[in-house]
Structure formats: C-alpha cells, structure tokens
C-alpha cells in the first residue's frame, strides 16, 4: 500500500485542469444556494411579472444548480475514464 504512494501520479493535463476547476464549481454551487436564500428573504415583497423575486430566484436557481451538478458529474466520468485508459 505504501509503495503505491511512491509511484508518480500520471495525471493527464485535462485531469489536472479538471482537478483545479472542480472545487470552484462545487463552491460556486454552495454560494449560489446561499444567494438564492438571501435574495428570497431580502426581496420578498418585490414583484416582477406577478411573482416575487424570491420565486424567480428559485425558478432560475434550481435549474442552474442542476446544470452545474450535471456538468460536474459528466466531466468526472470523462476524466475517470481517461485515467483508466492511461493507467
């Protein structure tokens, strides 16, 4: 088990880039949920097209959250498949 740690990491450039970008996307999702909650509370009485701004934040925020989650999952699978091919 310790000898495996001594082996060099043969990560590709794409894998290394993804490992740098992925935490930013994950953190962005967390911040986005926080902003949705804050916007919903602060602009609770403001209406636009018959709906409150908080509802609009949910209408736009939930699909955006799901899209970012899907991109993270998809690229994780691509990178993992690439690493298995190389290794």
Coordinates of C-alpha atoms in Angstrom, one line a residue:
X1 CA 0.0 0.0 0.0
X2 CA 2.8 2.4 0.8
X3 CA 4.6 1.5 -2.4
X4 CA 1.6 2.8 -4.4
X5 CA 2.1 6.2 -2.8
X6 CA 5.7 6.2 -4.0
X7 CA 4.6 5.8 -7.7
X8 CA 4.4 9.1 -9.7
X9 CA 0.9 10.4 -10.5
X10 CA 0.4 10.1 -14.2
X11 CA -2.5 12.5 -14.4
X12 CA -3.1 14.0 -17.8
X13 CA -3.3 17.7 -18.5
X14 CA -7.1 17.5 -18.7
X15 CA -7.3 15.7 -15.4
X16 CA -5.0 18.2 -13.7
X17 CA -7.1 21.1 -15.1
X18 CA -10.3 19.5 -14.0
X19 CA -9.0 18.9 -10.5
X20 CA -8.3 22.6 -10.3
X21 CA -11.7 23.7 -11.7
X22 CA -14.0 21.2 -10.0
X23 CA -13.6 22.7 -6.4
X24 CA -14.5 26.1 -7.8
X25 CA -17.7 24.7 -9.3
X26 CA -18.6 22.9 -6.1
X27 CA -18.0 26.0 -4.1
X28 CA -20.0 28.1 -6.6
X29 CA -23.0 25.8 -6.1
X30 CA -22.9 26.3 -2.4
X31 CA -22.6 30.1 -2.8
X32 CA -25.4 30.1 -5.3
X33 CA -27.8 28.3 -2.9
X34 CA -26.9 30.9 -0.2
X35 CA -27.6 33.7 -2.6
X36 CA -31.0 32.2 -3.6
X37 CA -31.9 32.1 0.1
X38 CA -30.7 35.7 0.7
X39 CA -32.4 37.1 -2.4
X40 CA -35.6 35.3 -1.4
X41 CA -35.6 36.8 2.0
X42 CA -34.4 40.4 1.1
X43 CA -36.7 40.9 -1.9
X44 CA -39.7 39.1 -0.5
X45 CA -42.1 42.0 -1.2
X46 CA -40.8 43.0 -4.7
X47 CA -42.9 41.6 -7.5
X48 CA -42.0 41.0 -11.2
X49 CA -44.4 39.6 -13.7
X50 CA -46.8 38.7 -10.9
X51 CA -44.2 36.6 -9.0
X52 CA -41.9 37.7 -6.1
X53 CA -38.2 38.0 -6.8
X54 CA -37.7 35.0 -4.4
X55 CA -39.8 32.8 -6.6
X56 CA -37.8 34.0 -9.7
X57 CA -34.6 33.2 -7.8
X58 CA -35.9 29.6 -7.3
X59 CA -37.1 29.3 -10.9
X60 CA -33.7 30.3 -12.3
X61 CA -31.5 28.9 -9.5
X62 CA -32.7 25.4 -9.3
X63 CA -32.2 24.6 -13.0
X64 CA -28.8 26.3 -12.8
X65 CA -27.8 24.2 -9.8
X66 CA -28.9 21.1 -11.6
X67 CA -27.0 22.1 -14.7
X68 CA -23.8 22.7 -12.8
X69 CA -24.2 19.4 -10.9
X70 CA -24.7 17.6 -14.2
X71 CA -21.6 19.1 -15.7
X72 CA -19.5 18.1 -12.7
X73 CA -20.8 14.6 -12.8
X74 CA -20.3 14.3 -16.6
X75 CA -16.8 15.6 -16.6
X76 CA -15.9 13.5 -13.6
X77 CA -16.9 10.4 -15.6
X78 CA -14.9 11.6 -18.6
X79 CA -11.8 12.2 -16.6
X80 CA -12.1 9.0 -14.7
X81 CA -12.5 7.0 -18.0
X82 CA -9.4 8.8 -19.4
X83 CA -7.4 8.0 -16.3
X84 CA -8.4 4.3 -16.5
X85 CA -7.4 4.2 -20.2
X86 CA -3.9 5.7 -19.4
X87 CA -3.3 3.7 -16.2

